[in-house]
Short mmCIF file of C-alpha atoms (C1' of nucleotides) in Angstrom, two decimals:
data_model
loop_
_atom_site.label_atom_id
_atom_site.label_comp_id
_atom_site.label_asym_id
_atom_site.label_seq_id
_atom_site.Cartn_x
_atom_site.Cartn_y
_atom_site.Cartn_z
CA UNK A 345 9.30 121.46 196.52
CA UNK A 346 10.93 124.93 195.70
CA UNK A 347 14.90 125.43 197.51
CA UNK A 348 13.65 127.73 200.58
CA UNK A 349 9.93 125.12 201.84
CA UNK A 350 12.79 122.18 201.35
CA UNK A 351 15.12 124.20 203.38
CA UNK A 352 12.27 125.98 206.45
CA UNK A 353 10.94 121.66 205.98
CA UNK A 354 14.20 120.43 207.29
CA UNK A 355 15.16 123.55 209.61
CA UNK A 356 11.57 123.23 211.80
CA UNK A 357 11.56 119.51 211.66
CA UNK A 358 14.86 119.55 212.96
CA UNK A 359 13.79 120.71 215.82
CA UNK A 360 10.99 119.64 216.59
CA UNK A 361 13.20 115.82 216.00
CA UNK A 362 15.73 117.18 218.66
CA UNK A 363 12.71 118.68 221.53
CA UNK A 364 11.99 114.55 221.55
CA UNK A 365 15.69 114.30 222.77
CA UNK A 366 15.80 116.64 225.50
CA UNK A 367 16.56 119.47 223.30
CA UNK A 368 15.70 122.49 222.83
CA UNK A 369 13.77 123.69 219.83
CA UNK A 370 16.10 126.29 219.17
CA UNK A 371 19.32 124.92 219.39
CA UNK A 372 18.62 121.88 216.92
CA UNK A 373 17.15 124.90 213.69
CA UNK A 374 20.80 126.47 214.96
CA UNK A 375 22.03 123.88 214.62
CA UNK A 376 19.87 122.97 211.32
CA UNK A 377 20.01 126.20 209.75
CA UNK A 378 24.04 125.97 209.93
CA UNK A 379 24.34 122.40 208.28
CA UNK A 380 23.02 123.96 205.19
CA UNK A 381 24.86 126.46 204.86
CA UNK A 382 27.27 126.36 202.71
CA UNK A 383 28.93 129.67 204.50
CA UNK A 384 30.28 130.30 208.10
CA UNK A 385 27.24 132.88 208.59
CA UNK A 386 26.51 136.03 211.99
CA UNK A 387 24.41 136.77 214.64
CA UNK A 388 22.79 138.31 212.36
CA UNK A 389 22.66 136.42 210.09
CA UNK A 390 20.81 133.65 212.41
CA UNK A 391 18.07 136.24 213.88
CA UNK A 392 15.88 137.30 211.19
CA UNK A 393 16.73 133.93 209.19
CA UNK A 394 14.55 131.84 212.57
CA UNK A 395 13.57 135.23 213.70
CA UNK A 396 15.03 135.11 217.12
CA UNK A 397 16.18 137.65 219.74
CA UNK A 398 20.32 138.21 219.38
CA UNK A 399 20.11 136.96 223.11
CA UNK A 400 18.98 133.48 222.22
CA UNK A 401 21.20 133.03 219.23
CA UNK A 402 23.64 134.18 221.68
CA UNK A 403 23.29 131.70 224.38
CA UNK A 404 22.49 128.17 222.08
CA UNK A 405 25.36 129.30 219.95
CA UNK A 406 27.27 128.55 223.68
CA UNK A 407 25.49 125.32 224.19
CA UNK A 408 26.93 124.25 220.46
CA UNK A 409 30.09 125.64 221.09
CA UNK A 410 30.63 123.15 224.01
CA UNK A 411 29.32 120.89 221.83
CA UNK A 412 31.74 120.83 219.85
CA UNK A 413 29.84 120.83 216.51
CA UNK A 414 29.69 124.69 215.92
CA UNK A 415 33.17 126.79 215.61
CA UNK A 416 34.14 130.70 215.70
CA UNK A 417 35.42 131.97 212.79
CA UNK A 418 36.58 135.12 212.29
CA UNK A 419 37.09 136.41 208.48
CA UNK A 420 39.92 138.39 207.51
CA UNK A 421 39.17 141.68 207.93
CA UNK A 422 35.88 141.79 209.19
CA UNK A 423 34.68 143.04 212.59
CA UNK A 424 31.82 140.19 213.54
CA UNK A 425 32.05 136.19 213.88
CA UNK A 426 30.76 134.43 211.98
CA UNK A 427 29.79 130.50 212.58
CA UNK A 428 30.18 127.74 211.06
CA UNK A 429 29.47 123.68 211.84
CA UNK A 430 31.04 120.46 210.77
CA UNK A 431 29.89 119.32 208.30
CA UNK A 432 30.35 114.75 208.22
CA UNK A 433 27.22 113.97 209.69
CA UNK A 434 29.43 110.80 210.69
CA UNK A 435 31.82 113.57 212.51
CA UNK A 436 28.96 115.26 213.92
CA UNK A 437 26.64 111.82 215.32
CA UNK A 438 29.74 110.67 217.28
CA UNK A 439 31.38 114.20 218.58
CA UNK A 440 26.69 114.44 219.99
CA UNK A 441 27.77 110.50 221.34
CA UNK A 442 30.45 110.95 222.78
CA UNK A 443 29.17 114.68 225.03
CA UNK A 444 26.10 113.03 226.39
CA UNK A 445 28.54 109.13 227.22
CA UNK A 446 30.20 111.53 229.44
CA UNK A 447 27.68 113.41 230.72
CA UNK A 448 25.04 111.27 231.50
CA UNK A 449 26.13 107.62 231.15
CA UNK A 450 29.35 107.23 233.16
CA UNK A 451 28.01 109.75 235.59
CA UNK A 452 24.61 106.65 235.43
CA UNK A 453 26.87 104.05 235.40
CA UNK A 454 28.64 105.12 238.20
CA UNK A 455 25.33 105.92 241.35
CA UNK A 456 24.51 102.13 239.64
CA UNK A 457 27.59 100.74 241.30
CA UNK A 458 27.68 102.70 244.62
CA UNK A 459 23.60 101.28 243.89
CA UNK A 460 24.86 98.53 244.52
CA UNK A 461 26.84 98.18 247.53
CA UNK A 462 23.83 99.11 249.26
CA UNK A 463 23.26 96.99 252.47
CA UNK A 464 21.46 94.66 253.55
CA UNK A 465 20.88 91.00 253.35
CA UNK A 466 20.52 88.97 250.31
CA UNK A 467 18.45 85.93 250.69
CA UNK A 468 15.34 88.90 251.76
CA UNK A 469 13.70 89.27 249.08
CA UNK A 470 12.97 93.09 248.09
CA UNK A 471 16.40 93.06 248.72
CA UNK A 472 17.42 91.08 246.27
CA UNK A 473 15.99 92.21 243.03
CA UNK A 474 16.49 95.46 244.03
CA UNK A 475 20.46 94.40 243.88
CA UNK A 476 19.62 92.30 241.00
CA UNK A 477 17.87 94.91 238.98
CA UNK A 478 20.09 97.46 239.45
CA UNK A 479 23.32 94.99 238.89
CA UNK A 480 21.65 94.20 235.41
CA UNK A 481 21.15 97.51 234.31
CA UNK A 482 24.61 98.01 234.79
CA UNK A 483 25.71 95.30 232.92
CA UNK A 484 23.83 96.73 230.21
CA UNK A 485 25.20 99.68 230.25
CA UNK A 486 28.35 99.16 230.13
CA UNK A 487 27.78 97.18 227.31
CA UNK A 488 27.18 100.01 225.81
CA UNK A 489 29.26 102.22 227.58
CA UNK A 490 31.17 99.51 225.60
CA UNK A 491 29.78 99.41 221.90
CA UNK A 492 29.26 103.29 222.00
CA UNK A 493 33.21 103.31 222.29
CA UNK A 494 33.90 101.93 219.44
CA UNK A 495 31.75 103.00 217.10
CA UNK A 496 33.66 106.79 217.77
CA UNK A 497 37.05 105.43 217.40
CA UNK A 498 35.33 103.33 214.44
CA UNK A 499 37.34 105.80 211.55
CA UNK A 500 40.71 104.54 213.26
CA UNK A 501 39.79 100.96 213.32
CA UNK A 502 38.83 98.93 210.63
CA UNK A 503 37.28 96.11 212.78
CA UNK A 504 34.99 98.69 213.57
CA UNK A 505 34.20 99.93 210.59
CA UNK A 506 34.03 96.32 209.06
CA UNK A 507 31.61 94.74 211.82
CA UNK A 508 29.15 97.68 210.80
CA UNK A 509 28.53 97.04 208.02
CA UNK A 510 27.58 93.77 208.37
CA UNK A 511 23.85 94.57 209.44
CA UNK A 512 22.43 94.53 206.29
CA UNK B 1402 23.59 102.71 252.69
CA UNK B 1403 20.28 101.52 253.62
CA UNK B 1404 18.48 100.18 250.48
CA UNK B 1405 15.11 102.52 251.67
CA UNK B 1406 17.53 105.51 250.52
CA UNK B 1407 19.24 103.63 247.47
CA UNK B 1408 15.29 102.43 245.91
CA UNK B 1409 14.90 106.02 246.48
CA UNK B 1410 18.07 107.08 245.37
CA UNK B 1411 17.45 105.17 242.58
CA UNK B 1412 13.97 106.42 241.44
CA UNK B 1413 15.42 110.11 241.07
CA UNK B 1414 17.31 109.17 239.63
CA UNK B 1415 16.07 107.64 237.09
CA UNK B 1416 13.23 110.50 236.66
CA UNK B 1417 16.30 112.89 236.32
CA UNK B 1418 18.16 110.73 233.78
CA UNK B 1419 14.43 110.38 231.67
CA UNK B 1420 14.03 113.66 231.43
CA UNK B 1421 17.37 114.71 229.98
CA UNK B 1422 16.29 111.80 226.88
CA UNK B 1423 11.64 114.36 226.35
CA UNK B 1424 10.34 111.53 228.92
CA UNK B 1425 8.59 113.02 231.27
CA UNK B 1426 10.90 113.19 234.76
CA UNK B 1427 6.93 111.16 236.86
CA UNK B 1428 6.85 108.42 234.20
CA UNK B 1429 11.02 107.42 234.11
CA UNK B 1430 10.04 107.28 238.04
CA UNK B 1431 6.58 105.26 238.01
CA UNK B 1432 8.82 102.77 235.96
CA UNK B 1433 11.77 102.81 238.46
CA UNK B 1434 9.50 102.21 241.36
CA UNK B 1435 7.55 99.08 239.04
CA UNK B 1436 10.79 98.17 238.06
CA UNK B 1437 12.49 97.49 241.65
CA UNK B 1438 9.24 96.61 243.32
CA UNK B 1439 8.66 91.84 243.32
CA UNK B 1440 5.68 92.41 242.88
CA UNK B 1441 2.10 94.01 241.45
CA UNK B 1442 1.45 97.87 243.06
CA UNK B 1443 -1.80 99.30 242.47
CA UNK B 1444 -2.66 103.09 241.55
CA UNK B 1445 -2.98 103.88 245.31
CA UNK B 1446 0.88 102.19 246.29
CA UNK B 1447 2.77 104.38 243.69
CA UNK B 1448 0.79 107.79 244.41
CA UNK B 1449 1.76 107.65 248.11
CA UNK B 1450 5.43 106.22 247.54
CA UNK B 1451 6.06 109.16 244.27
CA UNK B 1452 3.78 111.57 246.17
CA UNK B 1453 1.62 112.62 243.34
CA UNK B 1454 -2.44 111.56 242.05
CA UNK B 1455 -3.84 110.08 240.88
CA UNK B 1456 -4.82 112.27 237.80
CA UNK B 1457 -1.18 111.86 237.08
CA UNK B 1458 -0.34 108.63 237.90
CA UNK B 1459 -3.09 107.59 235.61
CA UNK B 1460 -1.76 109.18 232.65
CA UNK B 1461 0.97 108.41 233.21
CA UNK B 1462 1.06 104.75 233.61
CA UNK B 1463 -0.90 104.91 230.46
CA UNK B 1464 1.59 105.56 228.84
CA UNK B 1465 4.09 102.75 230.45
CA UNK B 1466 1.66 100.89 229.14
CA UNK B 1467 1.12 102.12 225.71
CA UNK B 1468 5.06 101.48 225.23
CA UNK B 1469 4.24 97.93 225.97
CA UNK B 1470 6.98 99.28 229.48
CA UNK B 1471 3.94 97.82 232.03
CA UNK B 1472 0.81 96.02 232.07
CA UNK B 1473 -2.04 95.90 233.90
CA UNK B 1474 -2.66 92.68 236.00
CA UNK B 1475 -6.03 91.97 237.66
CA UNK B 1476 -5.84 89.86 240.53
CA UNK B 1477 -8.40 86.85 241.13
CA UNK B 1478 -10.50 88.13 243.36
CA UNK B 1479 -9.70 91.97 244.27
CA UNK B 1480 -11.58 94.33 242.75
CA UNK B 1481 -9.02 97.31 242.30
CA UNK B 1482 -5.98 96.69 239.06
CA UNK B 1483 -2.33 96.18 239.81
CA UNK B 1484 0.25 97.37 237.16
CA UNK B 1485 3.65 95.00 236.89
CA UNK B 1486 6.81 96.66 234.78
CA UNK B 1487 8.91 94.01 232.80
CA UNK B 1488 11.73 93.40 234.56
CA UNK B 1489 14.68 91.54 231.29
CA UNK B 1490 16.49 94.37 230.97
CA UNK B 1491 16.56 93.62 227.52
CA UNK B 1492 13.33 93.04 226.67
CA UNK B 1493 13.16 96.65 228.35
CA UNK B 1494 15.84 98.11 226.32
CA UNK B 1495 15.03 96.20 222.91
CA UNK B 1496 11.79 97.07 223.14
CA UNK B 1497 12.16 101.52 223.62
CA UNK B 1498 14.38 100.85 220.80
CA UNK B 1499 11.35 99.32 218.86
CA UNK B 1500 8.82 101.71 219.19
CA UNK B 1501 11.25 105.27 219.45
CA UNK B 1502 13.04 104.04 216.22
CA UNK B 1503 8.98 103.10 215.44
CA UNK B 1504 7.99 107.04 216.62
CA UNK B 1505 11.18 109.03 215.50
CA UNK B 1506 13.71 107.46 213.39
CA UNK B 1507 10.79 106.43 210.10
CA UNK B 1508 8.83 109.30 210.16
CA UNK B 1509 12.18 111.86 209.77
CA UNK B 1510 13.63 109.36 207.05
CA UNK B 1511 10.20 109.02 205.20
CA UNK B 1512 11.02 112.85 205.28
CA UNK B 1513 14.42 113.27 204.22
CA UNK B 1514 12.83 111.44 201.87
CA UNK B 1515 11.09 113.92 200.32
CA UNK B 1516 13.53 116.66 201.12
CA UNK B 1517 15.77 114.71 198.86
CA UNK B 1518 13.65 115.54 196.04
CA UNK B 1519 13.62 119.08 195.97
CA UNK B 1520 13.40 121.04 192.38
CA UNK B 1521 16.34 123.53 191.67
CA UNK B 1522 19.84 122.74 189.88
CA UNK B 1523 22.45 120.59 190.76
CA UNK B 1524 24.88 122.57 190.45
CA UNK B 1525 23.88 125.63 192.08
CA UNK B 1526 26.19 125.64 195.63
CA UNK B 1527 22.88 126.25 197.94
CA UNK B 1528 21.30 123.60 196.46
CA UNK B 1529 23.81 121.12 196.07
CA UNK B 1530 25.24 121.16 199.27
CA UNK B 1531 20.94 121.10 200.51
CA UNK B 1532 21.08 118.34 198.75
CA UNK B 1533 23.57 116.29 200.05
CA UNK B 1534 23.35 117.74 203.76
CA UNK B 1535 20.03 115.53 203.79
CA UNK B 1536 21.77 112.60 201.94
CA UNK B 1537 23.96 112.47 204.01
CA UNK B 1538 21.45 111.87 206.97
CA UNK B 1539 19.07 109.45 205.16
CA UNK B 1540 22.33 107.71 204.99
CA UNK B 1541 23.42 107.61 208.22
CA UNK B 1542 19.61 107.63 209.85
CA UNK B 1543 18.53 104.64 207.43
CA UNK B 1544 22.21 102.33 208.56
CA UNK B 1545 20.88 103.36 212.54
CA UNK B 1546 18.07 101.13 211.15
CA UNK B 1547 19.29 98.73 209.76
CA UNK B 1548 21.51 97.48 212.63
CA UNK B 1549 18.55 99.19 216.15
CA UNK B 1550 16.50 95.89 213.63
CA UNK B 1551 19.19 93.81 214.44
CA UNK B 1552 19.18 94.74 217.10
CA UNK B 1553 15.18 94.26 218.23
CA UNK B 1554 15.81 91.04 217.08
CA UNK B 1555 19.27 90.50 218.38
CA UNK B 1556 18.08 87.57 220.49
CA UNK B 1557 16.08 85.48 218.03
CA UNK B 1558 19.34 86.12 215.93
CA UNK B 1559 22.72 84.09 216.64
CA UNK B 1560 24.73 86.99 214.05
CA UNK B 1561 24.05 89.83 216.38
CA UNK B 1562 24.52 88.45 219.63
CA UNK B 1563 28.12 87.25 218.88
CA UNK B 1564 28.76 89.82 217.67
CA UNK B 1565 28.02 91.54 220.55
CA UNK B 1566 30.31 90.42 222.27
CA UNK B 1567 33.23 91.04 219.79
CA UNK B 1568 32.71 95.07 221.91
CA UNK B 1569 35.06 95.07 224.48
"C1'" DA C 1251 40.68 157.78 224.56
"C1'" DT C 1252 36.98 158.31 222.55
"C1'" DT C 1253 33.39 156.67 220.02
"C1'" DA C 1254 31.53 153.20 217.26
"C1'" DT C 1255 31.03 148.69 216.36
"C1'" DC C 1256 29.99 143.64 218.45
"C1'" DT C 1257 29.19 140.43 222.27
"C1'" DT C 1258 27.43 138.82 226.70
"C1'" DT C 1259 24.68 138.90 231.00
"C1'" DC C 1260 20.77 138.32 233.64
"C1'" DA C 1261 16.26 139.76 235.39
"C1'" DA C 1262 11.71 140.43 233.62
"C1'" DT C 1263 8.80 137.99 230.45
"C1'" DA C 1264 6.48 134.76 227.68
"C1'" DT C 1265 5.11 129.98 226.77
"C1'" DA C 1266 5.42 124.92 227.87
"C1'" DT C 1267 5.23 121.07 229.92
"C1'" DT C 1268 3.28 118.98 233.89
"C1'" DT C 1269 0.50 118.69 238.17
"C1'" DT C 1270 -3.74 118.83 240.33
"C1'" DG C 1271 -8.53 117.52 241.41
"C1'" DA C 1272 -13.13 116.94 242.03
"C1'" DA C 1273 -16.64 115.20 238.89
"C1'" DA C 1274 -17.77 112.23 235.41
"C1'" DC C 1275 -17.34 107.42 233.92
"C1'" DT C 1276 -16.93 102.40 234.47
"C1'" DT C 1277 -17.59 98.61 237.12
"C1'" DC C 1278 -19.78 94.83 239.40
"C1'" DA C 1279 -21.87 93.23 244.09
"C1'" DG C 1280 -25.88 92.12 247.04
"C1'" DC D 1077 -31.68 98.51 239.78
"C1'" DT D 1078 -28.58 101.29 243.02
"C1'" DG D 1079 -24.68 101.88 245.65
"C1'" DA D 1080 -19.27 101.21 246.45
"C1'" DA D 1081 -15.25 100.49 244.63
"C1'" DG D 1082 -12.15 101.83 241.26
"C1'" DT D 1083 -11.36 104.84 237.41
"C1'" DT D 1084 -10.58 108.41 234.16
"C1'" DT D 1085 -10.55 112.95 232.21
"C1'" DC D 1086 -9.22 117.54 231.38
"C1'" DA D 1087 -9.89 122.58 232.81
"C1'" DA D 1088 -7.23 124.87 235.75
"C1'" DA D 1089 -3.15 126.01 238.74
"C1'" DA D 1090 1.58 125.08 239.71
"C1'" DT D 1091 6.53 125.00 237.66
"C1'" DA D 1092 10.30 124.11 234.66
"C1'" DT D 1093 11.84 126.03 230.56
"C1'" DA D 1094 12.89 129.35 227.46
"C1'" DT D 1095 12.66 133.73 224.75
"C1'" DT D 1096 13.48 138.65 225.41
"C1'" DG D 1097 15.69 142.76 224.69
"C1'" DA D 1098 17.97 146.50 227.13
"C1'" DA D 1099 22.49 147.02 229.68
"C1'" DA D 1100 26.62 146.18 230.97
"C1'" DG D 1101 31.04 144.87 228.93
"C1'" DA D 1102 34.40 144.33 224.89
"C1'" DT D 1103 36.77 144.87 221.03
"C1'" DA D 1104 39.43 147.31 217.40
"C1'" DA D 1105 39.46 151.90 214.12
"C1'" DT D 1106 40.74 156.16 214.44
#
DNA sequence: ATTATCTTTCAATATATTTTGAAACTTCAG
DNA sequence: CTGAAGTTTCAAAATATATTGAAAGATAAT
């Protein structure tokens, strides 16, 4: 396979992969393009390579920046803005985990905590089932939260890094 | 908060949560409803409780069954089909991990393997960057694959279960 | 201060996904 | 075999999401 074809494959698959994870196709494709670009590139480069509009690039780049996956770069003596992506894939992964945890898991745990406070007789079959289910989901979520936190901090954390190596 | 309201909250939040993970809202809501139902329920029950059409229930139930999260139950002497969800939340989680791994991670790793075979001079900056990026994503994916496999088998696996307890 | 270059916004449009509901299909009791 | 009860299918409609592109907003050079 030639490089050009392989790049296309990578970008398009990354996009498809993204949609399965609730990330929009274009955002994932832009990210993919940046991951395999050696140097920072401009909005126009992205527009051209992915055949998408200026507005679309702009909005999705902004999103990627809010996820801390992409940065603006100003090249000295250049008028245009350039963009570049974090290339260390472990950092990319932990960054995504960190953001999703904050945006999704944390609020969910908060809600479950509230739902546990439901009034009513714990002897009632329905109430009992509800409270137990909410409780067990919360427990699992809390445990996941801890594991993910360790993972995010794994670099500074000899212990977690070594535990990871035990899985083989 | 009263039970009825809490249930509604739970179902609706579970649905919203699902959409952020590429699962359709209704499928997640049906699953939520089944999770907090003490006894098996029918398509009509689901239609009524979630105010959705018969066809919609039928398709999403089918999907949930294909994910091994829900089962058909035939009650003796009844004509209707009943449905029930796995209530052990750990099993639910590992089941979802197992399926997503099979449907997404495994194919992705296969593709990355192919992309690593790209022809061209490894001295070329662009080629080098591409091969390295694909390689490092593949490496991370492979490691994740191992960890998730252990997790799926954790119940039968004293070692993993105990490692999990170390995260706190 | 003016102009050229570049970025951002957002209403309108296009696309993709989900939902409906009625017809076709299946199954079983009598 | 026939009819009632239940299930499935899928084209059309509704809804949700993503994209465009042109106008407005910045910014910097002259």
